[in-house]
Short mmCIF file of C-alpha atoms in Angstrom, two decimals:
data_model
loop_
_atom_site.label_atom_id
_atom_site.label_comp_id
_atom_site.label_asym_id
_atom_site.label_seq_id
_atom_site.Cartn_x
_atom_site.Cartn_y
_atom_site.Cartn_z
CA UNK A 1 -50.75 55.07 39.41
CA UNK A 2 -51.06 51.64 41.29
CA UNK A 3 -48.83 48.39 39.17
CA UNK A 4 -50.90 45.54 38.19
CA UNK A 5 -49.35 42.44 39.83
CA UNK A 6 -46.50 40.49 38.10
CA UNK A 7 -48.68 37.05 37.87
CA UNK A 8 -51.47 39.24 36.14
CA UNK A 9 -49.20 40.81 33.73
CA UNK A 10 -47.38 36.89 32.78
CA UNK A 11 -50.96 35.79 32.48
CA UNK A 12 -51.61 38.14 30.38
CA UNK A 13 -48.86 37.27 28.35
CA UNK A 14 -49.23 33.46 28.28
CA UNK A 15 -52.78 34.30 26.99
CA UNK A 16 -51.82 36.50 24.22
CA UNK A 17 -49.31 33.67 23.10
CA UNK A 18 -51.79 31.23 23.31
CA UNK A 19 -54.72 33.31 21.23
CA UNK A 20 -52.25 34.21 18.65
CA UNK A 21 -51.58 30.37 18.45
CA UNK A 22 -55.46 29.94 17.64
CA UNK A 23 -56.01 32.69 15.33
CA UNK A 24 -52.64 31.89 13.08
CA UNK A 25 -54.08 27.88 13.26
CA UNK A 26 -57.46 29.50 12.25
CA UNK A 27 -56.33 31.55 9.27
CA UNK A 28 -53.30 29.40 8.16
CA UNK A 29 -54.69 25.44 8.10
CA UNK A 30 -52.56 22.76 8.20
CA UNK A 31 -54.00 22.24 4.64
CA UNK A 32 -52.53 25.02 2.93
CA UNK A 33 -49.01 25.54 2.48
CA UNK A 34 -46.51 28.93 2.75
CA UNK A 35 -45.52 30.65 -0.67
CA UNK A 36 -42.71 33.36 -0.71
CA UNK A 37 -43.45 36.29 -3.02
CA UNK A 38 -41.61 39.33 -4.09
CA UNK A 39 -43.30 42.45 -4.77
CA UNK A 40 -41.51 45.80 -5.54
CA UNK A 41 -37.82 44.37 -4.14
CA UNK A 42 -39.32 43.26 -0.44
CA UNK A 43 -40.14 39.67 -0.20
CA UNK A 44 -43.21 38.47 1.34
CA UNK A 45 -44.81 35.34 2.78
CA UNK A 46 -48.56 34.51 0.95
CA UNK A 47 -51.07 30.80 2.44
CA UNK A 48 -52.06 29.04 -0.58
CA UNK A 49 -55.02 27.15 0.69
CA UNK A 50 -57.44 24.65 -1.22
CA UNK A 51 -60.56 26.64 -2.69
CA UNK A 52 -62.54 22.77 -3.07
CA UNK A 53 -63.04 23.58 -6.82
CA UNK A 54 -59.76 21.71 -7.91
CA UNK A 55 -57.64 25.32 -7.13
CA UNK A 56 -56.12 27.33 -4.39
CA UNK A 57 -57.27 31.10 -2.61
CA UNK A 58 -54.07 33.03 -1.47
CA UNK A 59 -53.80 35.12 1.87
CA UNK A 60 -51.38 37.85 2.42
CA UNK A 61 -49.31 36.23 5.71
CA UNK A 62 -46.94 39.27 6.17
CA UNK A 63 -43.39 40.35 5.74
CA UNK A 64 -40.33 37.75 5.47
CA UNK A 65 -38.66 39.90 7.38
CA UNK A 66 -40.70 39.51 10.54
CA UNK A 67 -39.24 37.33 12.54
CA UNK A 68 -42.04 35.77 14.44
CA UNK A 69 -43.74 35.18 11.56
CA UNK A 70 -40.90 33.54 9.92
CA UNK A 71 -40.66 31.09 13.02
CA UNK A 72 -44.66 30.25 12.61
CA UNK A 73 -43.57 29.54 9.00
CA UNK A 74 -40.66 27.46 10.13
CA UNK A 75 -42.65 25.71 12.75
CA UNK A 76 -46.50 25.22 10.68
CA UNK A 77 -48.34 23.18 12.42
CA UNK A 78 -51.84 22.68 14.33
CA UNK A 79 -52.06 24.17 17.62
CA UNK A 80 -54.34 23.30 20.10
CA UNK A 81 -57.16 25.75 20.85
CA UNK A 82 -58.14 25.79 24.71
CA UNK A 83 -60.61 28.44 24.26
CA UNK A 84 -62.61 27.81 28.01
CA UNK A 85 -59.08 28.13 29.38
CA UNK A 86 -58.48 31.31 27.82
CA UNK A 87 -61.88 32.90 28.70
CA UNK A 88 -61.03 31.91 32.28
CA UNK A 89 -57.37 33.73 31.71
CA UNK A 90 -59.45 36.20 30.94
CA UNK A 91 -61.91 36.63 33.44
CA UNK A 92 -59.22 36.18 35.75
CA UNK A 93 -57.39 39.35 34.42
CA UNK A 94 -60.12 41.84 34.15
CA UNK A 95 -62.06 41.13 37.77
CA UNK A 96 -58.59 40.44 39.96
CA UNK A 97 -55.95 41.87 37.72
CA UNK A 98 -57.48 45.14 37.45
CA UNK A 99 -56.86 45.19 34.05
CA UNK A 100 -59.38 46.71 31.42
CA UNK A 101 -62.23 44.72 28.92
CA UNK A 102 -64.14 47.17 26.64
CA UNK A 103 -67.70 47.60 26.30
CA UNK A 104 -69.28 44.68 24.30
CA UNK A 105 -70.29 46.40 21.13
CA UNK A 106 -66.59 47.55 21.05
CA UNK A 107 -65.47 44.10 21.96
CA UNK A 108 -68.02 42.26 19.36
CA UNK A 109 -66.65 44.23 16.69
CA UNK A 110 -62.99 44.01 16.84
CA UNK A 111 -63.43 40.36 17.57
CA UNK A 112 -65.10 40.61 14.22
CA UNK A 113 -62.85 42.71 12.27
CA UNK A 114 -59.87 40.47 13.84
CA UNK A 115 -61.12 36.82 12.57
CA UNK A 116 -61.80 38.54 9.06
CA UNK A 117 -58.49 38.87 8.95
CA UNK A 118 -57.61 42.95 9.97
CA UNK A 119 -54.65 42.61 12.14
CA UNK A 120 -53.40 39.78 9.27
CA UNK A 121 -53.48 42.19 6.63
CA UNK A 122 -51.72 45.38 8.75
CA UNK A 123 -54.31 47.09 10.19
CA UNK A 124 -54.42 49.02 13.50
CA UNK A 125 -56.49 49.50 16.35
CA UNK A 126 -56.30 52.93 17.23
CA UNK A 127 -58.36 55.45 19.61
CA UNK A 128 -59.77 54.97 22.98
CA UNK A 129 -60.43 51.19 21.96
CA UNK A 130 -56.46 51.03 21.85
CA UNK A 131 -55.69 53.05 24.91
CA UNK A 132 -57.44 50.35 26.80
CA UNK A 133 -55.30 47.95 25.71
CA UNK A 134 -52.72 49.90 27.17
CA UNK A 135 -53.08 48.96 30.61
CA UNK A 136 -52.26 45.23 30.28
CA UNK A 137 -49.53 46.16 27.98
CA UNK A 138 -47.80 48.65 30.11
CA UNK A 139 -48.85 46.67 33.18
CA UNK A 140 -50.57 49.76 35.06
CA UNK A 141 -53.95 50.69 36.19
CA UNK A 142 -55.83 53.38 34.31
CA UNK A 143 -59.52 54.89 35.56
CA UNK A 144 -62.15 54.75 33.89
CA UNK A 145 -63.45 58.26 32.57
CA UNK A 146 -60.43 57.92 29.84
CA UNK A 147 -61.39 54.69 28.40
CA UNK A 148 -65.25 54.79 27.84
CA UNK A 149 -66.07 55.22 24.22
CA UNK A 150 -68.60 55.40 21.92
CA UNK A 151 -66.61 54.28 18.63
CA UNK A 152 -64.05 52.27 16.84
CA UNK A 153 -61.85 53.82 14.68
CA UNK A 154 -58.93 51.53 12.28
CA UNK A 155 -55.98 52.62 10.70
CA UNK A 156 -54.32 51.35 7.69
CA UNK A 157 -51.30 52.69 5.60
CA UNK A 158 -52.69 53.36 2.09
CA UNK A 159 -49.24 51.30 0.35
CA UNK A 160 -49.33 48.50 2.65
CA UNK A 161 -53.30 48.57 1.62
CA UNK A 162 -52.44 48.73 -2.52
CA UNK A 163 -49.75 46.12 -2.07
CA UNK A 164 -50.95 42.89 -0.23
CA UNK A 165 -53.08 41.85 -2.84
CA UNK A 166 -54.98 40.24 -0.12
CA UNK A 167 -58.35 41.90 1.43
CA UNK A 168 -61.25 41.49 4.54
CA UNK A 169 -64.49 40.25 3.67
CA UNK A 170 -67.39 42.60 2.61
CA UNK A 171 -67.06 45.24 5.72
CA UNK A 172 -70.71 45.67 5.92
CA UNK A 173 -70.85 42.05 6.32
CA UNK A 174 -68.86 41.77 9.21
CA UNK A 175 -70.46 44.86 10.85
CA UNK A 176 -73.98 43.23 10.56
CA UNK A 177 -72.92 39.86 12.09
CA UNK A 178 -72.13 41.82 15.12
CA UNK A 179 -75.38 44.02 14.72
CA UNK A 180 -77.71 44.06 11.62
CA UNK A 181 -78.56 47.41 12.04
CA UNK A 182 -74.78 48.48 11.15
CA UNK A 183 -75.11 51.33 7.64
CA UNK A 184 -72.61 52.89 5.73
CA UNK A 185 -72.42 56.65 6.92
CA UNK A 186 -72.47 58.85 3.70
CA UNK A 187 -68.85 60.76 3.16
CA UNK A 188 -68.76 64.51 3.58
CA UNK A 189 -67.47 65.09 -0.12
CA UNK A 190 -71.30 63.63 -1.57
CA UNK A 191 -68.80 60.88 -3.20
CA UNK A 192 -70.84 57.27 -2.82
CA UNK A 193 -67.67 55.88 -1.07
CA UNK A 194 -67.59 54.91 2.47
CA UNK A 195 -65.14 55.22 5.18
CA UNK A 196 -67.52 54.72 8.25
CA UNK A 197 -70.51 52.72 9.22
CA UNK A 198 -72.90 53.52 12.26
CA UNK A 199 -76.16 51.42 13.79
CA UNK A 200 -78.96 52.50 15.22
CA UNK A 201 -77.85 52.85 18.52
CA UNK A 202 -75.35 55.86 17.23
CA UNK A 203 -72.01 53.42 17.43
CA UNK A 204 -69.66 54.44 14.81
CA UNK A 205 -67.27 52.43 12.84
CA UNK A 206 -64.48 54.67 11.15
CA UNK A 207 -61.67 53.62 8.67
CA UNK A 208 -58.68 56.18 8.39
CA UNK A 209 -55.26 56.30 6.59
CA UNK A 210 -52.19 58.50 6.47
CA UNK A 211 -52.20 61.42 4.02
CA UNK A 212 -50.68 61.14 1.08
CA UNK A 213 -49.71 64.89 0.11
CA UNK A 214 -51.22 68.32 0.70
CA UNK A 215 -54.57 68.88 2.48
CA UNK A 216 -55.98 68.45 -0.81
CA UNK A 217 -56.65 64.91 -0.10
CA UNK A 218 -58.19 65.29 3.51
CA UNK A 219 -61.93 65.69 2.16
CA UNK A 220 -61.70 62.84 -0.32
CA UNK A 221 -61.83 59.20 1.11
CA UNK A 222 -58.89 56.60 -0.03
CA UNK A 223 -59.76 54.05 -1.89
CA UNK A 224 -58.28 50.78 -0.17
CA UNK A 225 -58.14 47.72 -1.18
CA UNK A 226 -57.63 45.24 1.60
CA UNK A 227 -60.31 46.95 3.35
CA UNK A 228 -63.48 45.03 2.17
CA UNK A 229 -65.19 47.88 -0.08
CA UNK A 230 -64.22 49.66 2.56
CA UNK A 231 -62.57 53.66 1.99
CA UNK A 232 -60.46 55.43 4.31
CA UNK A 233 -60.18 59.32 5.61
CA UNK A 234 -56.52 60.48 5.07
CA UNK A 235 -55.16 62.40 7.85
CA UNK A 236 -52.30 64.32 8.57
CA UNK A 237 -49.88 63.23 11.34
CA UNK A 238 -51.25 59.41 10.81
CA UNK A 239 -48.44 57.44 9.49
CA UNK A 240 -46.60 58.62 12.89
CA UNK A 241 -49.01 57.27 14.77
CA UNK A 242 -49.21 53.73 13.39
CA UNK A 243 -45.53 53.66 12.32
CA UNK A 244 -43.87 50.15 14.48
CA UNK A 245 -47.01 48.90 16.00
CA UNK A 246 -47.21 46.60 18.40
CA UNK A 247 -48.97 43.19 18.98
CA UNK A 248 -51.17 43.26 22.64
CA UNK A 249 -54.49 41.84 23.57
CA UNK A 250 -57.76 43.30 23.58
CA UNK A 251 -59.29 41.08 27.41
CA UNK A 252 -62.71 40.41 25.36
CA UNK A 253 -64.63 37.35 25.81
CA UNK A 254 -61.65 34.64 25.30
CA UNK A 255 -59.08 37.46 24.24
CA UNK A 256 -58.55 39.15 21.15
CA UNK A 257 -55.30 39.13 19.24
CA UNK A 258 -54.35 42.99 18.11
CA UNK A 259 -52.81 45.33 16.76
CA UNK A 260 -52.36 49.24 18.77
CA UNK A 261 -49.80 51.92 18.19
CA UNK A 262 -46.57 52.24 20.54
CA UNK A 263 -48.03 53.75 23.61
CA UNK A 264 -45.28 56.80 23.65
CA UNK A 265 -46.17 57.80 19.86
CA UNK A 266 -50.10 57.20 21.00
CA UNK A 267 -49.45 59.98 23.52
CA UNK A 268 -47.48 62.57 21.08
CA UNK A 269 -50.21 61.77 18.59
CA UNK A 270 -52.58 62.51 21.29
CA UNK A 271 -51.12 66.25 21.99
CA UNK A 272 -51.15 66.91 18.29
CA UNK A 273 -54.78 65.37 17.85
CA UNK A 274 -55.91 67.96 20.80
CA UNK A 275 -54.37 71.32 19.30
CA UNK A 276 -56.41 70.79 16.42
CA UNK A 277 -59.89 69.92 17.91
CA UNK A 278 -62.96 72.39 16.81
CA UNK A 279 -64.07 74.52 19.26
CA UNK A 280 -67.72 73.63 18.37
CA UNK A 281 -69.92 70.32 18.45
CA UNK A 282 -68.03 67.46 20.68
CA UNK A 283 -64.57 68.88 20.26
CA UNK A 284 -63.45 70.78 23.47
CA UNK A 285 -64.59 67.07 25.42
CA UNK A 286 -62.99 65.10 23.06
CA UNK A 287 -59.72 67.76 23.44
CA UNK A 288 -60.08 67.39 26.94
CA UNK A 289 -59.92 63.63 26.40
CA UNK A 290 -56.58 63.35 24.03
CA UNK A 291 -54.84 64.96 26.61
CA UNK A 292 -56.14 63.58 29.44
CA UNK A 293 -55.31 60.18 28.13
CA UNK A 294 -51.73 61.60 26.76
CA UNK A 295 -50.79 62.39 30.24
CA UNK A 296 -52.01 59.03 31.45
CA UNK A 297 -49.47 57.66 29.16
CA UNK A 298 -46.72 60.30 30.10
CA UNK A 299 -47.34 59.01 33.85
CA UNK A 300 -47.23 55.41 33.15
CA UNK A 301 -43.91 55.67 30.64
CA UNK A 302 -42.37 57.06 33.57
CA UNK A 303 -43.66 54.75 36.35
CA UNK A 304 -42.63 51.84 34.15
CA UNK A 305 -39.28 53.14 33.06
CA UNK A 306 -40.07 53.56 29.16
CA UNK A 307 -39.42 57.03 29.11
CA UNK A 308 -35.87 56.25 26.33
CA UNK A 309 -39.04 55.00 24.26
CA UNK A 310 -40.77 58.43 24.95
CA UNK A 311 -37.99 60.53 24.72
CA UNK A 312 -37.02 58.71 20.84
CA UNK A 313 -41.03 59.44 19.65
CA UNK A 314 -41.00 62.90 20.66
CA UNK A 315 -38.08 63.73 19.03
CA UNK A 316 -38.95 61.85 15.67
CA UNK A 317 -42.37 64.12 15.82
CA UNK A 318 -40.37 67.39 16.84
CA UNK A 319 -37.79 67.03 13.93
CA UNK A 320 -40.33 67.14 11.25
CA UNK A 321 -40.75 70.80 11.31
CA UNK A 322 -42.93 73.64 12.20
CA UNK A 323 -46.04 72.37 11.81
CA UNK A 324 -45.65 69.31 14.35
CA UNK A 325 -43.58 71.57 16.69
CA UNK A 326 -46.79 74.32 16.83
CA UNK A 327 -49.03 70.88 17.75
CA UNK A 328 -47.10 69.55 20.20
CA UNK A 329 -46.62 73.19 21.95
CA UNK A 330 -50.39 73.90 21.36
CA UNK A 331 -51.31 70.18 23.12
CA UNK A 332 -49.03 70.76 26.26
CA UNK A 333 -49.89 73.84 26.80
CA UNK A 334 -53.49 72.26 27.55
CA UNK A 335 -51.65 70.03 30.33
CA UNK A 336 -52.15 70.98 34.08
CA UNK A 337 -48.75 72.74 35.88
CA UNK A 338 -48.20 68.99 37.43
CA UNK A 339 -49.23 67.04 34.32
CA UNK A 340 -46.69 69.91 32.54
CA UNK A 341 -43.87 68.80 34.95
CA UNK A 342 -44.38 65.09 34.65
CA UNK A 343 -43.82 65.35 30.89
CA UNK A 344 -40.62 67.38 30.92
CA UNK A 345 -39.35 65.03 33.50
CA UNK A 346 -40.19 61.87 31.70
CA UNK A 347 -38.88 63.39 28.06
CA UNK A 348 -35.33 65.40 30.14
CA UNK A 349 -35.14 61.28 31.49
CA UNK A 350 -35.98 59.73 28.40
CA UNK A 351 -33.16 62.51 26.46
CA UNK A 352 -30.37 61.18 28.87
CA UNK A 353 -30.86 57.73 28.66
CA UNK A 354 -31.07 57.91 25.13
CA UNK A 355 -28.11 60.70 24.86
CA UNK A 356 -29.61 62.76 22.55
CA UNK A 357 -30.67 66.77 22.95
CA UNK A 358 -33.95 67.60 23.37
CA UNK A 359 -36.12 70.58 23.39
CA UNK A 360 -39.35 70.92 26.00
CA UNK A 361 -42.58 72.83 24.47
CA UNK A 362 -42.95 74.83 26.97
CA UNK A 363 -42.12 78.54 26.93
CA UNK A 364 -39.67 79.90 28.88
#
């Protein structure tokens, strides 16, 4: 797996600094003003910004407790928007860093879904949209057959959703700036909710969330608030996936601040995801892609030297009991004998560095 270049990977870095400069000046105004709030014990920072009718709209900002937010807070101000300078950063990273853009449609809509505020209010990019964000993040090159896609697909935890008090603009909306012929899919349980939209052309929009109990709730979409009329589908094994996120950027058009899970938990995810495919419709080539793209990751964790960070994931997963254990066992057993070898190596690496025990899934 060929490195991308050092000057590539600070570009890429200067330009996510400088886009999440634009899109906090966007969204926070020099107009408005920072208001702490404390909801349920855990304090929060809220924009109160001037409605023009003589009274203020709030925003949900984030956390107090995040510390580059409380610096923005600190330091509110205007910040200069060079957005030709960017799009050359851009261009620049994609055609000589050998770094990865997505397909427009894909692009169009996060953009979209971003400047409505998504990534503001805790939301995560997550799928093969998010794996290509991987390789500027990582700093690696990844091919091609793992990263095409035919879908977007958004996380958000169902509390963080209930408790912001904050929410996107009309989903639909946003969907059909980026292409009118965008239409709520109807949910499998005949309920009138919504948790994905698809156009015309067959590109599919999809809102999920963590489960919240049994399997009793997997059929019924979540009602969430922050997400523009918008419902979600719980799943099971979610909230490990988009637990400690981190911030990357998505190389479309002049870059796109977001959101993605922590590549090592995107790969566990990805071997539990697989063991549970159906065996009819699209699921064996969707199988075949979760764990092609896990042991992408498992390669570049390695190469890069992040495999403490994989070790620490698989563990979390593998201590919550039977159920996870079976998945993870069932998903590298699907790995090829060299794929299988990489992974032990990178998690027996991983277990040292991080001086902790550690059991393989493989057999004996």
């Amino acid at each position: 797996m060929k490195s991308i270049d050092l000057m590539y990977q600070t570009m890429l870095a200067e330009l996510g600094q400088r886009s999440l400069d634009a899109a906090w000046t966007a969204d926070f105004p020099p107009i408005g003003r920072f208001t702490p709030a404390t909801i349920k014990g855990k304090r929060y920072w809220y924009f109160d910004i001037p409605d023009g009718h003589g009274g203020t709209t709030r925003r949900y900002v984030g956390p107090a407790e995040d510390p580059d937010i409380a610096q923005r807070v600190a330091d509110h101000k205007r910040e200069k928007d060079d957005l030709r300078a960017r799009r050359r950063m851009v261009n620049s990273l994609t055609r000589e860093g050998g770094m990865i853009t997505p397909d427009a449609m894909s692009g169009d809509i996060v953009e979209a879904l971003a400047e409505g505020g998504l990534f503001r209010l805790r939301g995560v990019l997550i799928g093969t949209v998010a794996f290509q964000c991987y390789s500027g993040l990582l700093g690696v090159r990844l091919p091609m057959a793992a990263i095409l896609t035919g879908d977007a697909d958004i996380a958000q935890d169902y509390a963080i959703s209930r408790e912001v008090e904050d929410s996107l603009p009309p989903i639909l909306d946003l969907l059909q700036g980026v292409d009118p012929s965008f239409r709520p899919v109807p949910h499998r349980s005949g309920g009138a909710a919504s948790s994905a939209f698809q156009n015309a052309d067959g590109y599919r929009v999809e809102f999920l969330t963590s489960n919240r109990g049994s399997d009793d709730y997997i059929d019924q979409p979540a009602k969430m608030p922050a997400l523009g009329g918008a419902s979600a589908d719980p799943l099971r094994f979610l909230d490990f996936l988009i637990r400690e996120p981190v911030r990357t950027m998505l190389l479309h058009r002049s870059g796109v601040p977001v959101v993605v899970p922590d590549p090592s938990r995107y790969a566990i995810h990805k071997l539990i995801v697989a063991s549970r495919r159906h065996t009819d419709g699209q699921g064996p080539a969707k199988r075949e892609k979760d764990v092609r793209q896990a042991a992408l990751l498992f390669e570049a964790l390695q190469q890069t030297r992040r495999t403490s960070d994989l070790a620490l994931a698989y563990n979390e997963a593998w201590e919550r009991g039977a159920a996870w254990q079976e998945g993870i066992r069932a998903g590298a057993a699907m790995l090829s004998v060299e794929e299988a070898v990489q992974f032990s190596k990178g998690l027996l690496e991983g277990a040292q560095r991080n001086r902790e025990e550690i059991e393989l899934p493989f057999g004996e």
